[in-house]
Amino acid sequence: MNHIMLVRTVALGAMASVALGAYAIDTEPPPLPPGSARVQVEPGQSKEENERMQRAHEPHAPSQHTKDYTHDDTAGTDQIVAPPLPPGSTRVRVEPGQSPEETRRILRAHRAPKRNHLKSKPSSPIGSPS
Amino acid sequence: LNNSLLRLFAIALVLSTTLGTNRAQAQTPPHVLILYDAPPSTEFEKLGFGYAIMLKNLIAHFDTDAELMPVHEYVAGKMNDYDATFYLGAYYDNPIPSALLADMAVSDKTVVWFKYNLWKIAWDAQYGFAQKFGFNLVQLRGLNAEPTSQNPAPGFFDTVSYKGMPFVKYYAYDAARNEVHADPDIGVVSIVDPAKASALVNITNPTTAESVPYVLRSGKFWYVADLPFSYIGPRDRYLVLADLLHDVLGVEHATNHRAMVRLEDVGAMVSVQSMKTLSDYLWTRKIPYSIAVIPKYVDGLGVYNGGVPETVPLEQASNLKRSLDYAVARGGEIVMHGYTHQYGDIVNQTSGVSGDDYEFWNMTTNSPVAEDSTEWALGRYNAGLADLENNGYGTPVAWETPHYQGSALSSRATTQVFNATYQRVVYYTADTPDFNAAVSKDFTLGQVFPYVIKKDYYGQRVLPENLGNIEYDISDIDPSSHFTYTWQDLQLNAKYALTVRDGFASFFFHPFWLEPDLGTPGFQDFKSLVDGITNLGYVWTSPSALVN
């Protein structure tokens, strides 16, 4: 054994004894539970959470990449958002033109009274009753 | 009279000094030391270090930059320099310096001991542990029996009850390999003096109907029976620790539940109609929101362009600009989500196309990309920032790493150009990790945060995303899209997050779910989720409100 090796051995021995003294006296540990040898511990997120995280950031359909990026799919549909319809709107039936009353009124107005019709009726070939 | 005046003056002086000291203490973040097992020349030398990184990140919520140290480097008296010392017992029967045990036995500082090796102090008579702290370690418990193909799930203490919610620990059994993917071991303690020790949280073994302390406190000494940094998720017992850290560190944050929503992966191919619909809805509901923007579209291999590589810079991405103009005018805040959200002209996981692939991590080799460096990452960040600036969108409020995974260097580089990141984060136990080393292998640490982290392990301010996102099974259109994650799942996650006193409900949503060809009830479910989170009592906020 040369001098350098001797010094190194002594130094290592001294370090080892210091190190041993620095640690707690070996208390008998409790036994590990059954199945411990088969347990694989992974720090961080669970496998499912990692997969979900990865999946969340992937594409979901080829169409996501095959669009015309210049064609606005809202073109021609831009509108100011309309105010909501009032209550009962769904039951409303709209008819163009005059109200039914007015129509009836006009019809009525232009309809000759039955009496007039009678008056205008051609005379009986046998002549006026009067 | 003179004596009385002097006495009054002295009392006033003492009072003002005391009050001043208390105020100063309230404003001074606690000094924290995290000690971890690092058994040399073993496969799991760095496991404890990984846990220490994750704990350091959580503690950064309290404005504290905790110091990490392998437990074998501890020297006598070191813990006196800190307000709180955490020991992470990650390695069964790892040697612990007697100086640490002696200091812990007499310290008047906060000590938190996790999981293994408590017997080294509790069962060594010289420390008088049970007499001093009023509890003792009884045994270790894990699986109730060896798992087999006939009995793949023999059960264990897996349900932590906290604030009325059951936090169930992860478990999966790989019958082919006869491997258990779980972290079932706990230290079982018993209270011998209820005047000194009390169980704050219990954990239950549903198979045997046993219940034992999960978190126990004796004065300033805390024992956590588990190491809650493995297999974590939005409903995991990890949240229990995230909340209890307020009590451990004595930093009381007021109950404050905030919510955030981010429209995700918004790039050149976005549907203007979908973005307008979502923007209108959120704007009308007065809900702040953000948009994760990919500034530059690249199809490096021409996968969707007849084999011809295609690039769409922001100035030509007219639909993207229409969408952003519309959203920004309605309160949307821009988050930069990568520069191209893909890497070069290779398939880096899926296709080489923007939105599909990793940008700052080589997923094919599970390592940093060849060019990985601070300068390379900064070059991409600055290119994206310039694109946004030159097109009139100013400076984004935050950064979000594509697929939430970048290299250590690229994560650190974000701090040079962004005020915050808005994401979950993947950490590593080395900047250039070796995950397959037989000795001292490295670990990937995916971490989700329930609250704002002021300065994480890489120096980033992290705004939380902790609920996930709505997913549908559209495997008839895209065979790989078979995940289902409903709005009810996310709402349940939000319910768990309420157990953290200042926990967030933060989620993201892909606008493409509104597109008719997918045939999903995306918009209706989005609205249901917004209502569901609101009904839980969360108040909606924006990333910009959390940056400063």
XYZ file of C-alpha atoms in Angstrom:
678
model
C 0.000 0.000 0.000
C 1.583 3.290 -1.012
C 1.399 6.461 1.005
C -1.367 8.081 -1.045
C -3.528 4.995 -0.765
C -2.892 4.800 2.968
C -3.885 8.422 3.504
C -6.973 7.938 1.363
C -7.988 4.846 3.294
C -7.547 6.562 6.642
C -9.512 9.568 5.401
C -12.342 7.435 4.089
C -12.450 5.515 7.364
C -12.631 8.742 9.336
C -15.401 10.094 7.106
C -17.340 6.882 7.439
C -17.154 6.897 11.227
C -18.259 10.539 11.340
C -21.087 9.775 8.961
C -22.259 6.809 10.993
C -22.265 8.877 14.131
C -24.289 11.598 12.445
C -27.294 9.398 11.834
C -29.889 8.241 14.252
C -29.311 4.940 15.984
C -31.002 2.407 13.794
C -34.506 2.007 15.153
C -36.162 -1.152 13.910
C -38.622 0.022 11.247
C -42.174 -1.268 11.024
C -42.663 -3.835 8.270
C -43.907 -2.687 4.902
C -47.532 -3.584 4.127
C -48.409 -6.449 1.763
C -47.948 -5.797 -1.911
C -45.479 -2.962 -1.341
C -42.953 -4.499 -3.696
C -45.442 -4.217 -6.523
C -46.357 -0.612 -5.884
C -45.201 1.838 -8.523
C -45.375 5.379 -7.218
C -45.391 8.208 -9.733
C -45.205 11.796 -8.577
C -47.412 14.392 -10.230
C -50.712 13.921 -11.991
C -52.430 10.581 -12.398
C -52.230 8.737 -15.712
C -55.837 9.592 -16.513
C -55.315 13.253 -15.728
C -52.186 13.373 -17.900
C -54.017 11.683 -20.776
C -56.951 14.011 -20.383
C -54.610 17.001 -20.342
C -52.837 15.825 -23.474
C -56.041 14.924 -25.251
C -57.558 18.258 -24.365
C -55.023 20.030 -26.469
C -55.200 17.881 -29.562
C -57.386 18.308 -32.634
C -60.704 16.541 -32.677
C -61.674 16.377 -36.317
C -59.836 16.856 -39.593
C -62.257 19.621 -40.461
C -60.571 21.757 -37.818
C -57.604 22.077 -40.152
C -59.253 22.168 -43.543
C -61.116 25.421 -43.331
C -60.644 28.379 -45.614
C -59.088 30.669 -43.065
C -60.144 33.698 -45.050
C -63.775 32.745 -45.491
C -65.836 34.224 -42.721
C -68.466 31.662 -41.841
C -70.627 34.471 -40.543
C -70.409 36.462 -43.787
C -73.773 37.955 -44.636
C -75.166 37.020 -41.282
C -73.752 39.861 -39.254
C -76.657 41.491 -37.502
C -77.319 43.647 -34.577
C -78.702 41.363 -31.922
C -82.464 41.832 -31.857
C -84.289 42.572 -28.642
C -86.255 39.648 -27.285
C -89.840 39.130 -28.386
C -92.533 40.271 -25.984
C -94.636 37.782 -24.064
C -97.249 35.973 -26.096
C -95.454 36.565 -29.363
C -95.604 32.948 -30.365
C -99.379 33.046 -30.440
C -99.548 36.101 -32.609
C -100.939 35.577 -36.120
C -100.212 38.475 -38.389
C -102.314 39.131 -41.482
C -101.272 41.728 -43.984
C -103.683 44.434 -44.940
C -106.701 45.705 -43.174
C -108.011 44.247 -39.986
C -110.739 41.666 -40.310
C -113.182 44.190 -38.876
C -112.231 46.747 -41.469
C -112.415 44.175 -44.197
C -115.808 43.101 -43.008
C -116.796 46.733 -42.737
C -115.696 47.435 -46.287
C -117.239 44.325 -47.594
C -120.325 45.288 -45.769
C -120.089 48.789 -47.110
C -119.921 47.608 -50.664
C -122.480 44.977 -50.294
C -125.792 46.135 -51.328
C -128.422 45.597 -48.768
C -130.611 42.694 -49.496
C -133.350 45.133 -49.744
C -131.594 47.025 -52.476
C -130.800 43.816 -54.187
C -134.461 43.157 -54.145
C -135.076 46.592 -55.514
C -132.684 46.188 -58.262
C -133.905 42.851 -59.117
C -135.327 42.838 -62.540
C -138.981 43.165 -62.502
C -140.994 40.169 -62.690
C -141.904 39.436 -66.107
C -145.287 39.726 -64.867
C -144.510 43.219 -63.737
C -144.263 44.986 -60.444
C -146.314 43.627 -57.718
C -147.032 47.083 -56.807
C -47.478 62.650 38.379
C -44.079 62.267 36.789
C -44.068 58.576 37.643
C -47.556 58.131 36.210
C -46.603 59.916 33.022
C -43.505 57.827 32.661
C -45.541 54.672 33.226
C -48.128 55.703 30.632
C -45.382 56.545 28.180
C -43.710 53.194 28.770
C -47.001 51.322 28.272
C -47.686 53.255 25.089
C -44.192 52.476 23.854
C -44.584 48.762 24.570
C -48.005 48.681 22.926
C -46.841 50.469 19.809
C -43.791 48.230 19.552
C -45.887 45.079 19.983
C -48.492 46.159 17.475
C -45.782 47.181 15.045
C -44.064 43.839 15.422
C -47.284 41.938 14.866
C -48.026 43.945 11.763
C -44.539 43.293 10.478
C -44.928 39.585 11.164
C -48.222 39.533 9.329
C -46.600 41.091 6.288
C -43.450 39.008 6.322
C -43.761 35.713 4.470
C -42.647 32.711 6.508
C -39.193 31.267 5.916
C -39.564 27.632 4.964
C -37.120 24.730 4.746
C -38.077 21.576 2.867
C -36.015 18.482 3.648
C -36.370 15.446 1.442
C -35.025 11.919 1.200
C -32.345 11.449 -1.448
C -30.866 8.002 -0.840
C -27.693 7.944 -2.939
C -27.167 5.307 -5.602
C -30.775 4.178 -5.625
C -33.337 4.243 -8.383
C -35.529 6.591 -6.343
C -32.877 9.039 -5.255
C -34.827 11.888 -6.888
C -38.379 10.938 -5.964
C -38.265 12.973 -2.768
C -36.769 15.876 -4.692
C -39.738 15.738 -7.051
C -42.142 15.938 -4.129
C -40.103 18.799 -2.697
C -40.460 20.763 -5.941
C -44.227 20.280 -5.831
C -44.453 21.366 -2.202
C -42.240 24.368 -2.893
C -44.651 25.392 -5.651
C -47.669 25.216 -3.338
C -45.853 27.149 -0.650
C -45.121 29.856 -3.228
C -48.825 30.675 -3.007
C -47.876 32.287 0.300
C -45.245 34.554 -1.233
C -42.518 32.312 0.106
C -39.497 30.957 -1.697
C -38.857 27.756 0.245
C -35.348 26.320 0.431
C -34.875 22.699 -0.631
C -32.292 20.422 0.958
C -31.606 16.673 0.962
C -32.198 15.538 4.511
C -28.740 14.006 4.810
C -27.215 17.471 4.386
C -28.981 18.822 7.441
C -26.704 20.322 10.089
C -27.547 20.956 13.719
C -29.472 24.145 14.353
C -30.354 24.724 10.700
C -34.098 24.690 11.320
C -33.762 27.580 13.738
C -33.252 29.831 10.717
C -36.773 29.047 9.478
C -40.320 29.522 10.660
C -41.345 26.106 9.360
C -39.502 22.924 8.393
C -41.112 20.226 6.262
C -39.658 16.740 6.096
C -40.837 14.577 3.196
C -40.452 10.926 4.183
C -40.527 9.511 0.690
C -38.120 6.609 1.125
C -38.776 3.807 3.575
C -36.179 3.683 6.356
C -33.983 6.386 4.851
C -31.287 7.423 7.341
C -32.014 10.728 9.061
C -29.338 12.831 10.753
C -29.664 12.593 14.502
C -29.072 16.351 14.615
C -32.390 16.857 12.841
C -34.251 14.536 15.174
C -32.744 16.228 18.208
C -33.656 19.667 16.863
C -37.208 18.611 16.026
C -37.715 17.114 19.476
C -37.081 20.420 21.207
C -37.927 23.007 18.554
C -40.552 25.665 19.081
C -40.819 26.153 15.300
C -43.390 24.594 13.016
C -42.474 21.078 11.907
C -44.411 19.051 9.343
C -43.510 15.389 8.910
C -44.851 13.423 5.954
C -45.376 9.659 5.789
C -42.319 7.377 6.326
C -39.612 7.237 8.959
C -41.483 8.809 11.852
C -40.382 5.770 13.870
C -36.840 7.148 13.927
C -37.959 9.869 16.302
C -41.155 8.376 17.731
C -39.701 5.001 18.700
C -36.355 6.228 19.977
C -36.736 6.624 23.741
C -34.173 9.410 23.996
C -36.598 11.894 22.375
C -39.582 11.180 24.646
C -41.744 11.691 21.590
C -45.113 10.336 22.722
C -44.896 12.083 26.065
C -44.016 15.397 24.468
C -46.360 15.351 21.491
C -49.225 13.181 22.769
C -49.260 10.694 19.916
C -47.242 7.786 18.635
C -46.673 5.841 15.474
C -48.385 2.448 15.521
C -47.559 0.856 12.191
C -47.506 1.277 8.439
C -50.580 0.295 6.476
C -50.954 -0.119 2.748
C -52.848 -2.607 0.635
C -55.104 -4.888 2.646
C -53.674 -7.883 0.772
C -51.510 -8.787 -2.178
C -53.460 -7.929 -5.325
C -54.156 -10.778 -7.715
C -56.069 -11.168 -10.931
C -58.926 -12.599 -8.849
C -58.700 -9.780 -6.333
C -57.197 -6.885 -8.277
C -58.289 -4.232 -5.780
C -57.900 -5.542 -2.209
C -58.491 -2.054 -0.861
C -56.519 0.336 1.325
C -56.946 3.568 3.227
C -58.005 5.545 0.201
C -60.725 8.004 1.231
C -59.815 11.274 2.889
C -62.821 13.119 4.287
C -62.452 16.867 4.336
C -65.036 19.621 4.538
C -67.765 17.191 3.623
C -66.111 15.869 0.475
C -64.581 12.406 -0.082
C -61.130 12.641 -1.646
C -60.346 9.210 -3.060
C -56.723 8.242 -3.676
C -55.820 6.904 -7.097
C -55.512 3.157 -7.702
C -54.923 1.074 -10.822
C -53.798 -2.536 -11.084
C -51.928 -3.772 -14.137
C -52.702 -7.502 -14.087
C -50.414 -8.271 -17.029
C -47.388 -6.870 -15.201
C -48.728 -7.528 -11.718
C -48.027 -3.897 -10.864
C -49.978 -1.573 -8.652
C -50.082 2.036 -9.755
C -50.925 3.763 -6.521
C -49.378 5.137 -3.371
C -51.270 3.176 -0.714
C -48.865 3.297 2.247
C -49.639 5.501 5.236
C -48.244 5.878 8.713
C -50.869 4.941 11.282
C -50.667 7.003 14.452
C -52.646 6.895 17.669
C -53.318 9.724 20.061
C -52.151 8.985 23.581
C -52.879 12.417 25.049
C -55.857 14.229 23.513
C -54.876 17.352 25.406
C -51.770 17.580 23.266
C -52.661 16.015 19.940
C -55.748 16.006 17.774
C -56.632 14.571 14.388
C -57.729 17.314 12.009
C -58.499 15.045 9.068
C -59.158 11.310 8.896
C -58.634 8.699 6.215
C -60.869 5.669 5.816
C -60.350 2.157 4.551
C -63.746 1.350 2.997
C -62.992 -2.378 2.805
C -62.269 -2.759 6.508
C -64.327 0.223 7.687
C -61.323 1.513 9.666
C -60.596 5.192 10.071
C -57.307 6.697 11.266
C -55.774 10.181 11.446
C -54.629 11.574 8.104
C -53.467 14.950 9.351
C -52.655 15.244 13.026
C -51.492 18.268 14.949
C -49.702 18.565 18.252
C -48.934 22.214 18.876
C -46.550 23.189 16.125
C -45.774 19.593 15.161
C -47.879 18.245 12.303
C -47.959 14.726 10.950
C -49.363 13.943 7.516
C -49.762 10.176 7.127
C -49.319 10.293 3.354
C -47.259 12.091 0.719
C -50.044 13.698 -1.296
C -48.050 14.495 -4.423
C -48.529 11.274 -6.377
C -51.325 10.574 -8.862
C -52.925 13.925 -8.227
C -55.950 15.407 -9.944
C -58.829 17.860 -9.407
C -60.510 15.642 -6.800
C -57.404 14.326 -5.114
C -56.365 14.538 -1.445
C -53.655 16.894 -2.658
C -56.270 19.653 -2.321
C -56.571 18.940 1.402
C -52.925 19.805 1.895
C -53.262 22.813 -0.427
C -55.910 24.193 1.920
C -54.284 23.184 5.216
C -51.042 24.934 4.295
C -52.782 28.166 5.269
C -53.065 26.852 8.832
C -49.633 25.230 8.873
C -47.912 28.428 7.795
C -50.210 30.693 9.762
C -51.098 32.718 6.701
C -54.840 33.161 6.746
C -56.260 33.998 3.358
C -59.893 35.042 3.364
C -62.432 32.736 1.777
C -62.516 33.877 -1.816
C -63.711 31.660 -4.632
C -63.081 32.924 -8.127
C -63.734 31.409 -11.526
C -62.075 31.794 -14.908
C -62.861 30.628 -18.429
C -60.501 30.520 -21.414
C -61.394 29.873 -25.052
C -58.744 27.433 -26.209
C -56.527 26.823 -29.242
C -57.759 29.819 -31.187
C -55.695 29.938 -34.363
C -56.008 30.615 -38.071
C -58.579 27.878 -38.616
C -61.015 29.167 -36.013
C -64.702 29.490 -36.822
C -65.732 33.126 -36.619
C -69.297 32.057 -35.969
C -68.313 30.007 -32.923
C -66.173 32.774 -31.514
C -68.890 35.355 -32.021
C -71.478 33.163 -30.345
C -69.268 32.550 -27.319
C -68.102 36.153 -27.100
C -71.663 37.447 -27.280
C -72.779 35.047 -24.580
C -69.971 35.889 -22.160
C -70.195 39.604 -22.862
C -73.944 39.617 -22.308
C -73.497 37.702 -19.039
C -70.735 40.149 -17.991
C -68.301 37.249 -17.549
C -64.620 38.091 -18.060
C -62.799 35.622 -20.299
C -59.588 35.034 -22.167
C -58.585 33.590 -25.515
C -55.589 31.278 -25.930
C -54.198 32.486 -29.252
C -51.782 30.659 -31.534
C -50.260 33.555 -33.520
C -48.840 31.597 -36.446
C -50.340 28.580 -38.209
C -47.910 26.019 -39.600
C -48.633 22.730 -41.313
C -44.999 21.704 -41.548
C -45.592 18.562 -43.609
C -48.587 19.755 -45.593
C -50.743 17.107 -43.949
C -53.878 19.131 -44.608
C -52.613 20.843 -47.745
C -51.998 18.067 -50.222
C -48.467 17.422 -49.001
C -47.406 21.029 -49.492
C -46.221 22.740 -46.311
C -48.434 25.670 -45.399
C -47.862 28.701 -43.199
C -50.424 31.343 -42.299
C -48.970 34.345 -40.510
C -51.270 36.369 -38.313
C -51.549 39.250 -40.785
C -53.107 36.851 -43.305
C -55.260 34.931 -40.842
C -58.337 37.009 -41.488
C -60.781 34.781 -39.633
C -58.559 34.718 -36.584
C -58.297 38.495 -36.673
C -62.054 38.882 -37.139
C -62.598 36.602 -34.157
C -60.077 38.404 -31.984
C -61.331 41.845 -32.955
C -64.839 40.779 -32.037
C -63.837 39.118 -28.768
C -61.445 41.819 -27.587
C -64.152 44.420 -28.171
C -66.303 42.336 -25.838
C -63.874 41.952 -22.976
C -61.764 39.018 -24.141
C -58.151 39.057 -22.965
C -55.416 37.524 -25.076
C -53.213 34.732 -23.734
C -50.356 33.652 -26.021
C -50.597 29.905 -26.512
C -47.308 29.055 -28.158
C -45.891 30.695 -31.259
C -46.870 27.948 -33.704
C -48.035 25.228 -31.283
C -46.031 22.669 -33.252
C -42.354 21.937 -33.787
C -40.546 22.263 -37.115
C -41.382 19.888 -39.920
C -41.660 16.717 -37.878
C -44.585 14.915 -36.361
C -44.167 15.798 -32.718
C -46.926 13.611 -31.350
C -49.761 13.945 -33.870
C -49.306 15.709 -37.215
C -46.821 18.565 -37.252
C -49.730 20.988 -37.507
C -50.428 23.990 -35.297
C -52.675 23.114 -32.378
C -51.831 19.421 -32.634
C -48.242 19.136 -31.536
C -45.840 20.045 -28.769
C -43.646 23.062 -29.453
C -41.192 23.202 -26.558
C -40.790 19.504 -25.795
C -39.836 16.596 -28.045
C -42.644 14.174 -27.332
C -41.288 11.498 -29.646
C -38.113 11.162 -27.567
C -39.584 12.504 -24.312
C -36.757 14.990 -23.991
C -36.009 18.644 -24.682
C -35.907 19.485 -28.413
C -32.526 19.624 -30.114
C -32.418 23.443 -30.122
C -33.569 23.761 -26.531
C -32.023 26.808 -24.900
C -33.134 29.997 -23.238
C -32.278 31.948 -26.406
C -34.202 29.592 -28.676
C -37.301 29.763 -26.502
C -37.048 33.529 -26.196
C -36.768 33.785 -29.970
C -40.119 32.066 -30.399
C -41.759 33.999 -27.584
C -40.589 37.302 -29.028
C -41.702 36.355 -32.538
C -45.211 35.645 -31.296
C -45.267 38.779 -29.192
C -44.211 40.835 -32.219
C -46.974 39.277 -34.331
C -49.596 40.180 -31.771
C -48.219 43.665 -31.291
C -47.898 44.381 -35.016
C -51.472 43.303 -35.642
C -52.897 45.563 -33.005
C -53.411 43.172 -30.118
C -50.828 44.616 -27.751
C -49.154 42.523 -25.103
C -50.867 39.279 -24.061
C -51.881 39.053 -20.447
C -50.157 35.691 -19.950
C -48.406 32.740 -21.551
C -49.731 29.198 -21.901
C -47.329 26.447 -22.991
C -48.675 24.202 -25.784
C -49.936 20.955 -24.262
C -48.866 22.441 -20.920
C -45.434 20.852 -21.390
C -42.158 22.583 -22.178
C -38.548 22.066 -21.202
C -37.138 23.435 -17.968
C -35.208 26.083 -19.895
C -38.213 27.203 -21.906
C -40.303 27.476 -18.739
C -37.693 29.563 -17.004
C -37.394 31.754 -20.112
C -41.057 32.764 -19.892
C -40.229 34.897 -16.871
C -38.143 37.215 -19.078
C -41.032 38.223 -21.327
C -44.346 37.352 -19.672
C -45.784 38.597 -16.406
C -47.575 35.329 -15.802
C -48.365 31.904 -17.153
C -51.909 30.542 -17.109
C -51.832 26.753 -17.061
C -50.887 23.562 -15.339
C -47.124 23.042 -15.370
C -44.821 20.095 -15.980
C -41.627 20.134 -13.896
C -38.578 17.876 -14.041
C -36.038 16.731 -11.485
C -33.266 17.780 -13.914
C -33.075 20.252 -16.780
C -32.023 17.438 -19.091
C -33.800 14.540 -17.469
C -32.955 10.861 -17.805
C -36.170 9.007 -17.065
C -34.706 5.567 -17.675
C -31.567 5.650 -15.569
C -31.136 2.596 -13.367
C -29.792 4.816 -10.607
C -31.089 8.256 -9.725
C -33.612 8.374 -12.514
C -35.503 11.583 -13.169
C -39.207 12.247 -12.852
C -41.790 14.290 -14.693
C -44.042 16.201 -12.334
C -47.329 17.368 -13.792
C -48.891 19.741 -11.302
C -52.323 21.338 -11.193
C -52.857 24.326 -8.914
C -56.023 25.328 -7.093
C -54.840 28.905 -6.603
C -52.323 31.462 -7.857
C -48.690 30.470 -7.426
C -46.654 33.614 -7.086
C -43.295 32.177 -8.089
C -42.945 28.525 -8.973
C -39.847 26.329 -9.186
C -39.049 27.861 -12.581
C -39.763 31.394 -11.392
C -43.141 31.713 -13.087
C -46.271 33.302 -11.686
C -48.891 30.654 -12.398
C -52.583 31.448 -12.805
C -54.574 28.281 -12.234
C -56.493 26.052 -14.623
C -57.769 23.283 -12.417
C -61.055 21.909 -13.755
C -60.104 20.679 -17.226
C -62.339 20.973 -20.277
C -65.488 19.523 -21.800
C -64.813 16.576 -24.098
C -67.140 14.468 -26.250
C -66.764 11.036 -27.744
C -66.782 11.724 -31.483
C -64.924 8.588 -32.451
C -67.267 8.151 -35.408
C -65.656 11.280 -36.868
C -62.195 11.015 -35.339
C -61.277 7.556 -33.994
C -58.872 9.056 -31.459
C -61.562 11.291 -29.944
C -63.130 8.898 -27.516
C -62.791 10.815 -24.278
C -65.867 12.042 -22.557
C -65.673 14.690 -19.871
C -68.982 16.309 -19.202
C -69.873 19.738 -17.895
C -71.144 17.935 -14.814
C -67.667 16.428 -14.305
C -66.169 19.895 -14.372
C -68.792 21.244 -12.024
C -68.003 18.429 -9.586
C -64.333 19.368 -9.818
C -65.365 22.919 -8.956
C -67.209 21.606 -5.931
C -64.018 19.926 -4.722
C -62.072 23.139 -5.309
C -64.427 24.911 -2.890
C -62.740 23.019 -0.050
C -59.660 25.152 -0.636
C -60.500 28.431 1.088
C -59.272 30.520 -1.830
C -59.653 27.832 -4.480
C -60.467 28.664 -8.086
C -62.812 27.088 -10.590
C -60.870 27.635 -13.789
C -61.578 25.791 -17.033
C -61.057 26.085 -20.768
C -63.291 25.384 -23.729
C -62.670 24.736 -27.400
C -64.863 26.914 -29.646
C -64.923 24.137 -32.260
C -67.434 22.249 -30.139
C -70.015 24.694 -31.479
C -69.419 23.676 -35.092
C -72.421 21.861 -36.525
C -70.476 19.066 -38.246
C -69.390 17.662 -34.871
C -72.989 17.279 -33.757
C -72.310 17.964 -30.093
C -74.323 20.123 -27.672
C -71.232 22.244 -27.063
C -72.833 25.626 -26.605
C -75.620 24.352 -24.395
C -73.160 22.481 -22.186
C -70.876 25.503 -22.043
C -73.753 27.610 -20.772
C -74.765 24.909 -18.298
C -71.233 24.820 -16.921
C -71.044 28.596 -16.572
C -74.342 28.495 -14.691
C -73.216 25.518 -12.612
C -70.013 27.230 -11.489
C -71.848 30.480 -10.813
C -74.418 28.628 -8.725
C -71.644 27.202 -6.543
C -70.877 30.756 -5.457
C -67.803 31.476 -7.546
C -67.223 35.026 -8.785
C -65.856 35.313 -12.316
C -62.579 37.081 -12.793
C -60.024 37.742 -15.517
C -56.351 36.826 -15.816
C -55.409 40.518 -15.825
C -56.914 40.883 -12.354
C -54.438 38.274 -11.080
C -51.267 39.386 -12.756
C -50.264 42.237 -10.474
